């Protein structure tokens, strides 16, 4: 059995960031400008949306939401069960989907449990950074390495076919893409086979 928690983790982190930005605005800090844009974001991308668990949590934060997944069957489920949540659906690889977007055209990119299918995160994070508007937000989950800091590359492939990542590697990859790390949470992103899969 599998219990999915990544969407709730991401939404919680987004809510925390929004609250922090709002507080900064109240103090007159320039970071408050990003919070104002966040409230009025025109476009959001839900990468690896699966059956649409993330959409209802972020749909009210953007004016237009695109759900992207490799599986057309998954998107069929979205169309049947989550009608009205997404404004459009696209069967595509998430990197291809990002490459189709114009530079600085997207306000929010979320990827709940999608990036563990990548080892080196830098190419996808670079592309995500390129499409984000100024003040835009990127939120994603990863599976945590059980041996933090011991894997030379910062990531490793597991028998499941998914990659685990070191937290410091992930943060450095975000910074290398020209983005700021605003929040990092820890905890199980899902339960599988009765056991928690730890992530951040």
mmCIF file of C-alpha atoms in Angstrom:
data_model
loop_
_atom_site.group_PDB
_atom_site.id
_atom_site.type_symbol
_atom_site.label_atom_id
_atom_site.label_comp_id
_atom_site.label_asym_id
_atom_site.label_seq_id
_atom_site.Cartn_x
_atom_site.Cartn_y
_atom_site.Cartn_z
ATOM 1 C CA UNK A 1 0.000 0.000 0.000
ATOM 2 C CA UNK A 2 1.072 3.583 -0.583
ATOM 3 C CA UNK A 3 0.034 6.715 1.282
ATOM 4 C CA UNK A 4 1.044 9.972 -0.410
ATOM 5 C CA UNK A 5 2.047 12.956 1.720
ATOM 6 C CA UNK A 6 4.250 15.031 -0.610
ATOM 7 C CA UNK A 7 1.481 17.456 -1.712
ATOM 8 C CA UNK A 8 0.645 18.376 1.889
ATOM 9 C CA UNK A 9 4.350 18.885 2.643
ATOM 10 C CA UNK A 10 4.776 21.202 -0.332
ATOM 11 C CA UNK A 11 1.657 23.179 0.371
ATOM 12 C CA UNK A 12 2.687 23.621 3.986
ATOM 13 C CA UNK A 13 6.068 24.956 2.897
ATOM 14 C CA UNK A 14 4.426 27.324 0.430
ATOM 15 C CA UNK A 15 2.067 28.622 3.100
ATOM 16 C CA UNK A 16 5.012 29.216 5.438
ATOM 17 C CA UNK A 17 6.907 31.120 2.756
ATOM 18 C CA UNK A 18 3.859 33.220 1.937
ATOM 19 C CA UNK A 19 3.417 34.096 5.595
ATOM 20 C CA UNK A 20 7.081 35.065 5.905
ATOM 21 C CA UNK A 21 6.879 37.251 2.814
ATOM 22 C CA UNK A 22 3.738 38.924 4.123
ATOM 23 C CA UNK A 23 5.499 39.660 7.403
ATOM 24 C CA UNK A 24 8.424 41.135 5.495
ATOM 25 C CA UNK A 25 6.019 43.353 3.590
ATOM 26 C CA UNK A 26 4.535 44.622 6.827
ATOM 27 C CA UNK A 27 8.022 45.581 7.967
ATOM 28 C CA UNK A 28 8.556 47.439 4.702
ATOM 29 C CA UNK A 29 11.119 44.967 3.389
ATOM 30 C CA UNK A 30 11.502 44.607 -0.366
ATOM 31 C CA UNK A 31 10.750 40.887 -0.074
ATOM 32 C CA UNK A 32 7.157 41.914 0.426
ATOM 33 C CA UNK A 33 6.922 42.719 -3.268
ATOM 34 C CA UNK A 34 7.312 39.021 -4.030
ATOM 35 C CA UNK A 35 4.335 38.248 -1.790
ATOM 36 C CA UNK A 36 2.193 40.719 -3.693
ATOM 37 C CA UNK A 37 3.138 39.052 -6.990
ATOM 38 C CA UNK A 38 2.501 35.652 -5.424
ATOM 39 C CA UNK A 39 -1.099 36.600 -4.726
ATOM 40 C CA UNK A 40 -1.557 37.632 -8.354
ATOM 41 C CA UNK A 41 0.406 34.953 -10.192
ATOM 42 C CA UNK A 42 -1.061 34.260 -13.592
ATOM 43 C CA UNK A 43 0.410 30.844 -14.333
ATOM 44 C CA UNK A 44 1.380 27.742 -12.399
ATOM 45 C CA UNK A 45 2.902 24.419 -13.476
ATOM 46 C CA UNK A 46 2.234 21.166 -11.619
ATOM 47 C CA UNK A 47 4.996 18.891 -12.907
ATOM 48 C CA UNK A 48 4.467 15.150 -12.592
ATOM 49 C CA UNK A 49 0.945 15.882 -11.428
ATOM 50 C CA UNK A 50 -0.131 12.222 -11.455
ATOM 51 C CA UNK A 51 -3.808 11.982 -10.559
ATOM 52 C CA UNK A 52 -3.887 15.609 -9.438
ATOM 53 C CA UNK A 53 -3.301 15.562 -5.684
ATOM 54 C CA UNK A 54 -1.381 18.840 -5.773
ATOM 55 C CA UNK A 55 -3.796 20.802 -7.935
ATOM 56 C CA UNK A 56 -6.524 21.482 -5.356
ATOM 57 C CA UNK A 57 -3.921 22.755 -2.899
ATOM 58 C CA UNK A 58 -2.356 25.348 -5.205
ATOM 59 C CA UNK A 59 -5.146 26.065 -7.662
ATOM 60 C CA UNK A 60 -6.356 29.067 -5.691
ATOM 61 C CA UNK A 61 -2.862 30.574 -5.693
ATOM 62 C CA UNK A 62 -2.656 31.027 -9.458
ATOM 63 C CA UNK A 63 -5.017 32.252 -12.138
ATOM 64 C CA UNK A 64 -4.126 29.491 -14.587
ATOM 65 C CA UNK A 65 -2.799 26.001 -13.764
ATOM 66 C CA UNK A 66 -1.243 23.440 -16.108
ATOM 67 C CA UNK A 67 -0.942 19.806 -15.050
ATOM 68 C CA UNK A 68 1.897 17.855 -16.682
ATOM 69 C CA UNK A 69 2.495 14.106 -16.550
ATOM 70 C CA UNK A 70 4.089 11.430 -18.720
ATOM 71 C CA UNK A 71 1.111 9.128 -18.274
ATOM 72 C CA UNK A 72 -1.993 9.876 -20.324
ATOM 73 C CA UNK A 73 -3.876 7.428 -18.105
ATOM 74 C CA UNK A 74 -3.059 9.543 -15.064
ATOM 75 C CA UNK A 75 -4.315 12.632 -16.841
ATOM 76 C CA UNK A 76 -7.510 10.812 -17.805
ATOM 77 C CA UNK A 77 -8.117 10.269 -14.089
ATOM 78 C CA UNK A 78 -7.477 13.965 -13.456
ATOM 79 C CA UNK A 79 -10.003 14.903 -16.114
ATOM 80 C CA UNK A 80 -12.614 12.603 -14.637
ATOM 81 C CA UNK A 81 -12.092 13.167 -10.924
ATOM 82 C CA UNK A 82 -10.709 16.695 -10.669
ATOM 83 C CA UNK A 83 -12.675 18.576 -13.264
ATOM 84 C CA UNK A 84 -12.178 22.312 -12.955
ATOM 85 C CA UNK A 85 -8.987 22.104 -10.904
ATOM 86 C CA UNK A 86 -6.606 22.413 -13.860
ATOM 87 C CA UNK A 87 -7.084 24.798 -16.736
ATOM 88 C CA UNK A 88 -5.099 22.536 -19.065
ATOM 89 C CA UNK A 89 -3.377 19.145 -19.047
ATOM 90 C CA UNK A 90 -0.309 18.068 -21.018
ATOM 91 C CA UNK A 91 1.179 14.620 -21.597
ATOM 92 C CA UNK A 92 4.888 15.384 -21.534
ATOM 93 C CA UNK A 93 8.203 14.877 -19.809
ATOM 94 C CA UNK A 94 8.599 17.617 -17.243
ATOM 95 C CA UNK A 95 11.838 18.909 -18.773
ATOM 96 C CA UNK A 96 10.164 19.100 -22.196
ATOM 97 C CA UNK A 97 7.252 20.918 -20.595
ATOM 98 C CA UNK A 98 9.595 23.482 -19.055
ATOM 99 C CA UNK A 99 11.406 23.978 -22.347
ATOM 100 C CA UNK A 100 8.113 24.884 -24.028
ATOM 101 C CA UNK A 101 7.558 27.765 -21.631
ATOM 102 C CA UNK A 102 8.833 31.225 -22.394
ATOM 103 C CA UNK A 103 11.472 32.750 -20.154
ATOM 104 C CA UNK A 104 10.130 34.517 -17.064
ATOM 105 C CA UNK A 105 6.554 33.497 -17.850
ATOM 106 C CA UNK A 106 5.620 31.276 -14.900
ATOM 107 C CA UNK A 107 4.868 32.320 -11.339
ATOM 108 C CA UNK A 108 4.781 28.941 -9.614
ATOM 109 C CA UNK A 109 6.385 25.583 -10.378
ATOM 110 C CA UNK A 110 5.579 22.608 -8.144
ATOM 111 C CA UNK A 111 6.845 19.034 -8.406
ATOM 112 C CA UNK A 112 5.492 16.713 -5.738
ATOM 113 C CA UNK A 113 7.428 13.440 -5.842
ATOM 114 C CA UNK A 114 8.577 13.988 -9.438
ATOM 115 C CA UNK A 115 12.255 14.922 -9.096
ATOM 116 C CA UNK A 116 13.323 11.608 -7.491
ATOM 117 C CA UNK A 117 13.325 10.286 -11.052
ATOM 118 C CA UNK A 118 16.329 12.533 -11.755
ATOM 119 C CA UNK A 119 19.846 12.029 -10.488
ATOM 120 C CA UNK A 120 21.611 15.286 -11.323
ATOM 121 C CA UNK A 121 19.086 18.005 -10.492
ATOM 122 C CA UNK A 122 20.944 20.869 -12.076
ATOM 123 C CA UNK A 123 19.533 20.682 -15.622
ATOM 124 C CA UNK A 124 15.903 20.621 -14.497
ATOM 125 C CA UNK A 125 16.445 23.290 -11.844
ATOM 126 C CA UNK A 126 18.245 25.502 -14.341
ATOM 127 C CA UNK A 127 15.294 25.237 -16.699
ATOM 128 C CA UNK A 128 12.768 25.860 -13.943
ATOM 129 C CA UNK A 129 14.691 28.959 -12.892
ATOM 130 C CA UNK A 130 14.670 30.229 -16.474
ATOM 131 C CA UNK A 131 10.876 30.120 -16.758
ATOM 132 C CA UNK A 132 10.149 31.648 -13.349
ATOM 133 C CA UNK A 133 9.096 35.252 -13.161
ATOM 134 C CA UNK A 134 10.837 37.571 -10.735
ATOM 135 C CA UNK A 135 9.390 36.751 -7.335
ATOM 136 C CA UNK A 136 8.133 33.360 -8.574
ATOM 137 C CA UNK A 137 8.322 30.236 -6.466
ATOM 138 C CA UNK A 138 9.616 26.710 -7.058
ATOM 139 C CA UNK A 139 8.617 23.912 -4.666
ATOM 140 C CA UNK A 140 9.555 20.244 -4.902
ATOM 141 C CA UNK A 141 10.169 17.111 -2.846
ATOM 142 C CA UNK A 142 13.042 14.663 -2.888
ATOM 143 C CA UNK A 143 13.756 11.330 -1.258
ATOM 144 C CA UNK A 144 16.440 11.718 1.390
ATOM 145 C CA UNK A 145 19.724 9.865 1.281
ATOM 146 C CA UNK A 146 20.096 7.568 4.263
ATOM 147 C CA UNK A 147 23.792 8.388 4.358
ATOM 148 C CA UNK A 148 23.824 12.171 4.141
ATOM 149 C CA UNK A 149 27.101 13.535 2.820
ATOM 150 C CA UNK A 150 28.672 10.159 2.059
ATOM 151 C CA UNK A 151 27.746 9.930 -1.616
ATOM 152 C CA UNK A 152 30.263 11.794 -3.697
ATOM 153 C CA UNK A 153 27.827 13.083 -6.306
ATOM 154 C CA UNK A 154 25.127 14.034 -3.835
ATOM 155 C CA UNK A 155 22.668 11.513 -5.252
ATOM 156 C CA UNK A 156 22.389 7.772 -5.803
ATOM 157 C CA UNK A 157 20.108 5.349 -7.626
ATOM 158 C CA UNK A 158 18.138 2.894 -5.524
ATOM 159 C CA UNK A 159 16.745 -0.531 -6.573
ATOM 160 C CA UNK A 160 13.321 1.115 -6.810
ATOM 161 C CA UNK A 161 14.546 2.990 -9.884
ATOM 162 C CA UNK A 162 14.275 6.268 -8.009
ATOM 163 C CA UNK A 163 17.089 8.527 -6.842
ATOM 164 C CA UNK A 164 17.839 9.694 -3.337
ATOM 165 C CA UNK A 165 19.576 13.029 -2.762
ATOM 166 C CA UNK A 166 21.666 14.675 -0.110
ATOM 167 C CA UNK A 167 20.096 17.793 1.330
ATOM 168 C CA UNK A 168 23.217 19.927 0.981
ATOM 169 C CA UNK A 169 23.618 18.861 -2.634
ATOM 170 C CA UNK A 170 20.010 19.814 -3.362
ATOM 171 C CA UNK A 171 20.356 23.226 -1.745
ATOM 172 C CA UNK A 172 23.555 23.909 -3.660
ATOM 173 C CA UNK A 173 21.851 22.896 -6.924
ATOM 174 C CA UNK A 174 19.060 25.374 -6.199
ATOM 175 C CA UNK A 175 21.553 28.161 -5.537
ATOM 176 C CA UNK A 176 23.560 27.252 -8.648
ATOM 177 C CA UNK A 177 20.388 27.788 -10.679
ATOM 178 C CA UNK A 178 20.264 31.352 -9.376
ATOM 179 C CA UNK A 179 17.454 30.744 -6.883
ATOM 180 C CA UNK A 180 17.236 31.301 -3.143
ATOM 181 C CA UNK A 181 16.429 28.532 -0.670
ATOM 182 C CA UNK A 182 13.509 29.918 1.332
ATOM 183 C CA UNK A 183 12.367 26.819 3.231
ATOM 184 C CA UNK A 184 13.354 23.180 3.686
ATOM 185 C CA UNK A 185 11.153 20.703 5.526
ATOM 186 C CA UNK A 186 11.772 17.120 6.584
ATOM 187 C CA UNK A 187 9.557 14.094 6.980
ATOM 188 C CA UNK A 188 8.057 11.109 5.194
ATOM 189 C CA UNK A 189 6.861 12.047 1.713
ATOM 190 C CA UNK A 190 4.858 8.827 1.555
ATOM 191 C CA UNK A 191 4.375 5.471 3.214
ATOM 192 C CA UNK A 192 5.106 2.457 1.045
ATOM 193 C CA UNK A 193 4.769 -1.154 2.109
ATOM 194 C CA UNK A 194 3.920 0.015 5.585
ATOM 195 C CA UNK A 195 7.188 1.950 5.950
ATOM 196 C CA UNK A 196 7.871 5.688 5.689
ATOM 197 C CA UNK A 197 9.938 7.014 2.803
ATOM 198 C CA UNK A 198 11.839 9.935 4.262
ATOM 199 C CA UNK A 199 12.267 13.054 2.219
ATOM 200 C CA UNK A 200 12.539 16.840 2.211
#
